[in-house]
Coordinates of C-alpha atoms and ligand atoms in Angstrom, one line a residue:
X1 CA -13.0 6.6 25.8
X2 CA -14.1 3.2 24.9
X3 CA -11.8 0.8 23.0
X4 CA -11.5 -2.6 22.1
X5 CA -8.4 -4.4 22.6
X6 CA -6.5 -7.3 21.8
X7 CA -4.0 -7.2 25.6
X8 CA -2.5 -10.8 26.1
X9 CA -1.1 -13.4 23.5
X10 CA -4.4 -15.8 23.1
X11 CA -6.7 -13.9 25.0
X12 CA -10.0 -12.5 23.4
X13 CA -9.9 -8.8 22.9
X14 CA -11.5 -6.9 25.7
X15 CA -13.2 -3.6 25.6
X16 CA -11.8 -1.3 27.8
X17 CA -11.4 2.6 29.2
X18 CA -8.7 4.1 28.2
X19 CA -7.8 8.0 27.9
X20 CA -8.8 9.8 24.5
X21 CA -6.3 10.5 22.3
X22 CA -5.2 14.1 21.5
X23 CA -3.9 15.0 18.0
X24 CA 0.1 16.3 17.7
X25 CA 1.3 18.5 15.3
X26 CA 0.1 16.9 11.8
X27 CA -2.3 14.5 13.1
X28 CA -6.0 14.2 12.7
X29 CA -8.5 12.7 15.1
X30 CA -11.6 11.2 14.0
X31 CA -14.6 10.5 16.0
X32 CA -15.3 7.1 15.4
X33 CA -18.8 6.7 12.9
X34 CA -17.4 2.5 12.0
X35 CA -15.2 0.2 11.9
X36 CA -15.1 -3.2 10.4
X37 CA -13.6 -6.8 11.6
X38 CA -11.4 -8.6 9.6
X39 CA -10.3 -12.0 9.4
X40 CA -6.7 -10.9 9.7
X41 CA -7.4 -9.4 13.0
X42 CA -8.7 -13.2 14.0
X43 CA -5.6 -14.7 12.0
X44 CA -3.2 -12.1 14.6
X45 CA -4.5 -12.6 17.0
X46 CA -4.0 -16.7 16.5
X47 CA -0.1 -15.9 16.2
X48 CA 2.1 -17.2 18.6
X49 CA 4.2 -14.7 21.0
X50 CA 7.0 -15.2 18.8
X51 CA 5.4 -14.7 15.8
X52 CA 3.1 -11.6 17.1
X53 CA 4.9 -8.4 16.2
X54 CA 2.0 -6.1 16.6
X55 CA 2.3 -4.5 20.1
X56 CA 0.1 -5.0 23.0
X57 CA -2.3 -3.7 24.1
X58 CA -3.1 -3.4 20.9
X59 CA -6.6 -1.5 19.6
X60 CA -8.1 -3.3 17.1
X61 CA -9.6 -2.2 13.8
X62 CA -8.1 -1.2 10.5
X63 CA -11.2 -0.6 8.4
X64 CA -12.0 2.8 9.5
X65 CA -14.5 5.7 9.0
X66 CA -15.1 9.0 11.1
X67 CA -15.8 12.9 11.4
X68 CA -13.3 14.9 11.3
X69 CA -13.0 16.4 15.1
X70 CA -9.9 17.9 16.3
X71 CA -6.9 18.9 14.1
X72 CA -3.0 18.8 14.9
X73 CA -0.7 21.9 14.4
X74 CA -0.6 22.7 11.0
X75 CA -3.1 20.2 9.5
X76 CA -5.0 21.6 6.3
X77 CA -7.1 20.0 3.5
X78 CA -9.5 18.6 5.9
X79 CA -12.2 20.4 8.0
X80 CA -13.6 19.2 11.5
X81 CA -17.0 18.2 10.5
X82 CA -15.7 16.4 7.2
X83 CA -16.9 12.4 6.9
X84 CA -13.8 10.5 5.7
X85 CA -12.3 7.2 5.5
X86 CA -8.9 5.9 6.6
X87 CA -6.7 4.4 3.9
X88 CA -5.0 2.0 6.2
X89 CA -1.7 0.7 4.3
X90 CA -0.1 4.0 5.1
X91 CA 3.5 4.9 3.8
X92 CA 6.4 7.2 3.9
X93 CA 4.7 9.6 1.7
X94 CA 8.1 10.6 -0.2
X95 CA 9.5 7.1 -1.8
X96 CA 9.0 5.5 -5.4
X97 CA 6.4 3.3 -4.8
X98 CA 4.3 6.1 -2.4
X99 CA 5.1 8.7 -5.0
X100 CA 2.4 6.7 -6.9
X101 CA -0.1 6.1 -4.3
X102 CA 0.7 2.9 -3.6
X103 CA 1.7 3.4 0.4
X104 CA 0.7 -0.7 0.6
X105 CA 4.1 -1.4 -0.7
X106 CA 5.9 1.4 0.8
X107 CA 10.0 0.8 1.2
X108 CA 10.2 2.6 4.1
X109 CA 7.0 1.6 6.2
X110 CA 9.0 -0.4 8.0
X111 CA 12.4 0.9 9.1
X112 CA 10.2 4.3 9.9
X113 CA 8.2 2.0 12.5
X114 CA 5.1 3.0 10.4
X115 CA 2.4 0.7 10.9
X116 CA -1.2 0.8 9.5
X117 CA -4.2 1.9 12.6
X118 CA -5.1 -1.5 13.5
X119 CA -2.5 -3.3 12.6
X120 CA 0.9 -2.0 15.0
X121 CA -1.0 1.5 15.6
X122 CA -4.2 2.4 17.4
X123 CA -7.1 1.0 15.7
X124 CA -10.8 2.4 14.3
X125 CA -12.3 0.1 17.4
X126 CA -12.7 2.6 19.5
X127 CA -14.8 6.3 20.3
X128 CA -12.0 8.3 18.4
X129 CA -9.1 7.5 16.1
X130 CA -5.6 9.5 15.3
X131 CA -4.7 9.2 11.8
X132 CA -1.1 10.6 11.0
X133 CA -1.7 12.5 8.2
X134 CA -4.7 14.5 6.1
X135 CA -3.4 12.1 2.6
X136 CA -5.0 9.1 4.5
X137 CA -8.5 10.6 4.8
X138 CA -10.7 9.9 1.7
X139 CA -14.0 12.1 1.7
X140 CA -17.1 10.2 2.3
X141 CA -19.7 12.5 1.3
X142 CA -22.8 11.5 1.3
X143 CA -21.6 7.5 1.4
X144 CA -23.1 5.9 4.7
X145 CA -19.9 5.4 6.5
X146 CA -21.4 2.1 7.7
X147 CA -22.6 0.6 4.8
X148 CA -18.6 1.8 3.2
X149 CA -16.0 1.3 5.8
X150 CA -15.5 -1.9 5.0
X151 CA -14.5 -0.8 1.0
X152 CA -11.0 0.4 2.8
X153 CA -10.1 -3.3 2.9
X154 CA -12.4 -5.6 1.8
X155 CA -13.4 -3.7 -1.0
X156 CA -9.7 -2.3 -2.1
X157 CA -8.2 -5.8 -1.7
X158 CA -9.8 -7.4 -3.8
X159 CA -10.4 -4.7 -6.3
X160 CA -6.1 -4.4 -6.4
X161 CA -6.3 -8.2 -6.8
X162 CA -8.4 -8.1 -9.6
X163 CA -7.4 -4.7 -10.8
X164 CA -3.4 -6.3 -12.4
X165 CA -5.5 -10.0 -13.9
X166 CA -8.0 -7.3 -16.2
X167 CA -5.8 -7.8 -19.4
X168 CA -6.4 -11.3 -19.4
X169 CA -10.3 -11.3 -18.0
X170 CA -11.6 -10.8 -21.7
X171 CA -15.0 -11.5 -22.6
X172 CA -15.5 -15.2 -22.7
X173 CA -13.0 -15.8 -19.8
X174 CA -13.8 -16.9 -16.4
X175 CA -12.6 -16.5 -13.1
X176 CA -12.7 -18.4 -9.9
X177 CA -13.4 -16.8 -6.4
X178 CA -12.3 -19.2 -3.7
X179 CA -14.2 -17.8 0.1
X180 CA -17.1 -15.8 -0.5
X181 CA -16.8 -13.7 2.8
X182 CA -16.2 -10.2 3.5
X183 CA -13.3 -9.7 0.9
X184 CA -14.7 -12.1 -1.5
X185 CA -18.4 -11.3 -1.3
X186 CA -16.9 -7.7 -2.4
X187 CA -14.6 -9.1 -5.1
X188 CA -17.5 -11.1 -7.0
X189 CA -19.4 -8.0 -7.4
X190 CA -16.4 -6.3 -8.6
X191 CA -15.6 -9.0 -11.3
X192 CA -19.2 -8.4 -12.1
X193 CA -18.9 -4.4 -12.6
X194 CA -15.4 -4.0 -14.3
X195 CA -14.8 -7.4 -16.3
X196 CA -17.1 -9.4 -18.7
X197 CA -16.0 -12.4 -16.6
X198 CA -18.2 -15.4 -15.7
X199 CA -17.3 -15.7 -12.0
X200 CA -17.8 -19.3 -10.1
X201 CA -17.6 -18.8 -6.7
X202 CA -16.7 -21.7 -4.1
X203 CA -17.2 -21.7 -0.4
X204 CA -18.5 -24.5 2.4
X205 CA -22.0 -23.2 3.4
X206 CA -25.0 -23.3 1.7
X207 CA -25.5 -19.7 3.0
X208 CA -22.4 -18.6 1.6
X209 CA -23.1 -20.1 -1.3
X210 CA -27.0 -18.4 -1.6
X211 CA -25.1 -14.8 -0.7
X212 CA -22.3 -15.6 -3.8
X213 CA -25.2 -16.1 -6.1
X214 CA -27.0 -13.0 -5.1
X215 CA -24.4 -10.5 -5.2
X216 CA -23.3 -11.7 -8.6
X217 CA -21.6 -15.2 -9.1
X218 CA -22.9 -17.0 -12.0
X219 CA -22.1 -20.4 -10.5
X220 CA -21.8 -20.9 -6.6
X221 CA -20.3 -24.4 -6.3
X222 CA -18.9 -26.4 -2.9
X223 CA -15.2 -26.0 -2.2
X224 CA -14.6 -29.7 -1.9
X225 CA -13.0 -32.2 -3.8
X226 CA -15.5 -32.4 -6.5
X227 CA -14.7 -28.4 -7.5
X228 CA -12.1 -28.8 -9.6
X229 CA -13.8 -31.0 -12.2
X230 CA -17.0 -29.1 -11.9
X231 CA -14.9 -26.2 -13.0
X232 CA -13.1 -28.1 -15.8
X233 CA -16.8 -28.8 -16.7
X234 CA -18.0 -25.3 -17.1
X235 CA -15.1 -24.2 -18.6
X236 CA -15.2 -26.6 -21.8
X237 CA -12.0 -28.5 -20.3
X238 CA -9.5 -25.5 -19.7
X239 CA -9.6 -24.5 -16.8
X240 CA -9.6 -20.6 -15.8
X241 CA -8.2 -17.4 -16.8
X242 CA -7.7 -16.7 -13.2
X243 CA -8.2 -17.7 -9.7
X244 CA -8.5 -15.3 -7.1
X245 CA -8.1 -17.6 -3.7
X246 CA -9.3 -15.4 -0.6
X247 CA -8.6 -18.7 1.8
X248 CA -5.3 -20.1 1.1
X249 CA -4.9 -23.3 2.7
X250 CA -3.4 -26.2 1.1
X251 CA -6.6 -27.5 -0.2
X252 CA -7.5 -24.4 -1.9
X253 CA -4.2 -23.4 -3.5
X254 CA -3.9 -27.0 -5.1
X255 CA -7.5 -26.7 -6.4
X256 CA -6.0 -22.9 -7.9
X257 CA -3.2 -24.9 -9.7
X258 CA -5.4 -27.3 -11.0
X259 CA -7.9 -25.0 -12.7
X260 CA -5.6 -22.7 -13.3
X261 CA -5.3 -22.7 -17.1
X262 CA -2.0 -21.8 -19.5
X263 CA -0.8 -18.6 -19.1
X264 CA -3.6 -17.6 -16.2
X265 CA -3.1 -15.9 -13.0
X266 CA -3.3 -17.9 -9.6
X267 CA -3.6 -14.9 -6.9
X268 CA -3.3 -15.1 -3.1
X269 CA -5.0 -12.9 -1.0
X270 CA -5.7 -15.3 2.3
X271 CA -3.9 -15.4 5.0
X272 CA -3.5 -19.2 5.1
X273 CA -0.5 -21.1 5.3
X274 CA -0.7 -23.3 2.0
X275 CA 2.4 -23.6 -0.6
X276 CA 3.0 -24.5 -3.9
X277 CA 5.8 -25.7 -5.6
X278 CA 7.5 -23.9 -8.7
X279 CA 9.4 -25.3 -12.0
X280 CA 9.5 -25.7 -15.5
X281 CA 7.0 -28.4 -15.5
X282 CA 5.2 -27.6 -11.9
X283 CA 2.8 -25.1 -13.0
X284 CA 1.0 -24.6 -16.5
X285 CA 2.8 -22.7 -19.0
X286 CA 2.9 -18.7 -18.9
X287 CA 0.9 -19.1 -15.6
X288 CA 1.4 -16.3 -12.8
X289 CA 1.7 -16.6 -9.0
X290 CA 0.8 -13.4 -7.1
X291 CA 0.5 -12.3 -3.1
X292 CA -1.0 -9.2 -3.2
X293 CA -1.0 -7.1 -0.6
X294 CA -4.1 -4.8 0.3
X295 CA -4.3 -1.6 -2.5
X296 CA -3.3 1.9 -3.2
X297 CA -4.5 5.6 -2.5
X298 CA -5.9 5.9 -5.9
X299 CA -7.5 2.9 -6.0
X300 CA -9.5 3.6 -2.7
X301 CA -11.3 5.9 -4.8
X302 CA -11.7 4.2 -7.5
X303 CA -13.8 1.2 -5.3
X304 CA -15.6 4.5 -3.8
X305 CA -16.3 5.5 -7.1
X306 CA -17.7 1.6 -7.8
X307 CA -20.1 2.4 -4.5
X308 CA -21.7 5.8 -5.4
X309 CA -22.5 4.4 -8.3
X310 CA -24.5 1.5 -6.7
X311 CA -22.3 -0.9 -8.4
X312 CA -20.7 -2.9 -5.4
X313 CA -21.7 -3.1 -1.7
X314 CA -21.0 -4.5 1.4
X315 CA -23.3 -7.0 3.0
X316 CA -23.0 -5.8 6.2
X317 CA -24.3 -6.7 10.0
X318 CA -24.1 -4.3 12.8
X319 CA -22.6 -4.4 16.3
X320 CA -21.9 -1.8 18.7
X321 CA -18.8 -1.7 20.5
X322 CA -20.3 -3.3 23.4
X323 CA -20.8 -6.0 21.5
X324 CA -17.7 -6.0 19.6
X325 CA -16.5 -9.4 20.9
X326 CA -19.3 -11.2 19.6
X327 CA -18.8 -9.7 15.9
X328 CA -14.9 -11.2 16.4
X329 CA -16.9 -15.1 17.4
X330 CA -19.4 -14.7 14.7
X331 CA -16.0 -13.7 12.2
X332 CA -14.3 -16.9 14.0
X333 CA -17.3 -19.5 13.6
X334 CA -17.2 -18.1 9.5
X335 CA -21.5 -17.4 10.6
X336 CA -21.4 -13.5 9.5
X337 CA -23.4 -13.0 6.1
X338 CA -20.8 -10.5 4.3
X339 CA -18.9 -7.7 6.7
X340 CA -19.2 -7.1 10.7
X341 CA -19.3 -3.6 11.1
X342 CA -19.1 -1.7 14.8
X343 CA -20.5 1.2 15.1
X344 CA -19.2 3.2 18.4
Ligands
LIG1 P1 -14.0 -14.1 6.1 O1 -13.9 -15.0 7.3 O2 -15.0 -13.0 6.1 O3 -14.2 -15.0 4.8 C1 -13.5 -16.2 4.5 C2 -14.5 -17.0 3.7 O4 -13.8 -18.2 3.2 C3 -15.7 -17.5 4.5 O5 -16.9 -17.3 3.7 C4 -15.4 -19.0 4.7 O6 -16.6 -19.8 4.7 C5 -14.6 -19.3 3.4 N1 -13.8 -20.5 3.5 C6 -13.1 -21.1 4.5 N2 -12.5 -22.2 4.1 C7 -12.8 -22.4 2.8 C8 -12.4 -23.4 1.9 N3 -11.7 -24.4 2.2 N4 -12.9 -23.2 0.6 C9 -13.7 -22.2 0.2 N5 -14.1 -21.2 1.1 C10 -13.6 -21.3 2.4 O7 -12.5 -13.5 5.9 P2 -12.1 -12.1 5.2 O8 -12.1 -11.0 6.2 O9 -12.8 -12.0 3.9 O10 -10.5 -12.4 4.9 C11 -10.2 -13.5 3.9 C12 -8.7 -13.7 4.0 O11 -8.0 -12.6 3.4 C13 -8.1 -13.9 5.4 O12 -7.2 -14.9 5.4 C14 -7.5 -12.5 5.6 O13 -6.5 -12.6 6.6 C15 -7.0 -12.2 4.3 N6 -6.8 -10.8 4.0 C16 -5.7 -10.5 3.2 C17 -5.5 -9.2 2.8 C18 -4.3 -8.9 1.8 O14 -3.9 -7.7 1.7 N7 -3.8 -9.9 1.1 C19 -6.3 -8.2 3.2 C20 -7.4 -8.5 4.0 C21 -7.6 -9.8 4.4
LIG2 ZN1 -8.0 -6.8 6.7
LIG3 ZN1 7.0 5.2 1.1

């Protein structure tokens, strides 16, 4: 089969022929229907040799859909022909924090050597998949895999995000969305649909900009140095009830702190290298730094839920996997509108 792989520390990925998986005892093989590109798989794949601790070669592609094709010894709950979609923070299955659904933040994960399909396993870039377990499938229905795939990431990481900050999003509050790409083009529509919010978004482009505005932001302003006291403007002088900062450089997390308002929630989500300092008198009073990480089992359902009912969508462009490399330069140059999807 067909694959795209990332093979050599700072090489591009490669598509490539390699043999098609079968399924052992447990396991589930998908055929392929999509799979999306994320900026952490460009942020990886920027990693130095000593930093890179994902494998090589490594198949790319953790936001992943397919038809249920073959199934491992013993496998039930799931019926070849079934369209599903691959929760990708996969657990133990048996601790605390899985006994609740939420595998992102399993204990175990990592002494077990589990690692999520994309991410340390075999990825959703390629003609079929193997997914270790029938718990990680989430029916599709009659939801275009295409359109959806990317709610297994960009939809659920942002919606856990948001998801902990609801108590203090009451109506009249606001709340700042800092990179309005494939996570955070998702995560303004689903301010929109489950808080009473007015969401500013900030990003460079004017295009960016025009796509925040039309899937929901009631203000689209440039990230520069100007944002922060266009914010303070809008928001009578104090500042927001919470920042949700899908970039995470230095320049961004300083503009968080400063329009972070007392007792609000500054949240991390980007994989940039940026740092703030903590005391007494370094932050505002009561105010909350979180790193979430990706989002549980239950809540993949709920963001399905937030789909079927038309509420939130993925702006999506289409490659195939011939083509995948481009969708990885066009996620590098920051020129996709919304999600890159590749559809095998
Ligand atoms: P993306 O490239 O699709 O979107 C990033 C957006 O940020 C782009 O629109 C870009 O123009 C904008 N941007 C860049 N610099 C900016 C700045 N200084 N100010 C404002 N906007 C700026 O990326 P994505 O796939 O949406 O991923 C976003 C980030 O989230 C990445 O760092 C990724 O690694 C991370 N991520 C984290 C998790 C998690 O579990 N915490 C999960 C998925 C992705
Ligand atoms: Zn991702
Ligand atoms: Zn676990």
């Amino acid at each position: 089969m067909k694959a795209l792989q990332y093979r050599e520390i700072g090489g591009q990925p490669e598509l490539v022929e390699i043999e098609t998986p079968e399924p052992g005892p447990g396991q589930v093989r998908l055929k392929v229907t999509a799979a999306g590109a994320c900026h952490s798989d460009s942020f990886i794949m920027s990693l130095s040799a000593e930093d890179y601790t994902f494998g090589l070669p490594l198949t790319l592609g953790h936001e992943g859909a397919g038809i249920v094709d073959k199934l491992g010894e013993g496998v039930s709950g799931v019926d070849v022909g079934d369209s599903v979609a691959v929760y990708g923070p996969q657990g133990c299955g048996r601790c605390y924090e899985c006994s609740q659904g939420k595998e992102n933040y399993c204990r175990r994960a990592a002494e077990l050597g589990i690692a999520p399909p994309g991410l340390g396993a075999p990825g959703a870039m390629a003609e079929y998949m193997i997914v270790n377990n029938a718990r990680f499938l989430l029916p599709l229905g009659d939801l275009d895999p295409v359109a959806n795939v990317a709610l297994t990431d960009a939809g659920l990481t942002p919606y856990h995000a948001i998801k902990a900050s609801l108590p203090k999003l009451v109506p009249g509050s606001t709340a700042v969305v800092i990179g309005a790409g494939g996570l955070g083009h998702v995560g303004i529509q689903i301010l929109r649909a489950i808080s009473p919010a007015t969401v500013i978004a900030l990003d460079l482009g004017a295009d960016k900009l025009a796509l925040a505005r039309e899937v929901g932001a009631h203000h689209a302003l440039p990230s520069d140095a100007s944002a922060a006291d266009a914010i303070r403007d809008l928001t009578g002088g104090h500042g927001v009830e919470a920042v949700f900062d899908f970039v995470t450089i230095q320049p961004t997390i300083e503009l968080g702190r400063a329009v972070t308002q007392i007792g609000g929630d500054q949240v991390l989500i980007g994989a940039g290298a940026g740092t703030l300092p903590v005391g007494m008198l370094a932050a505002p009073y009561e105010s909350s730094v979180r790193a979430p990480y990706w989002g549980s089992r239950s809540e993949l359902f709920e963001v399905f839920e937030l789909a079927r009912t038309g509420l939130v969508h993925v702006e999506t462009e289409v490659f195939s996997l011939d083509d995948a490399v481009s969708a990885y330069q066009k996620l590098h140059d920051g020129t996709l509108r919304g999600r890159a999807v590749v559809v095998p």
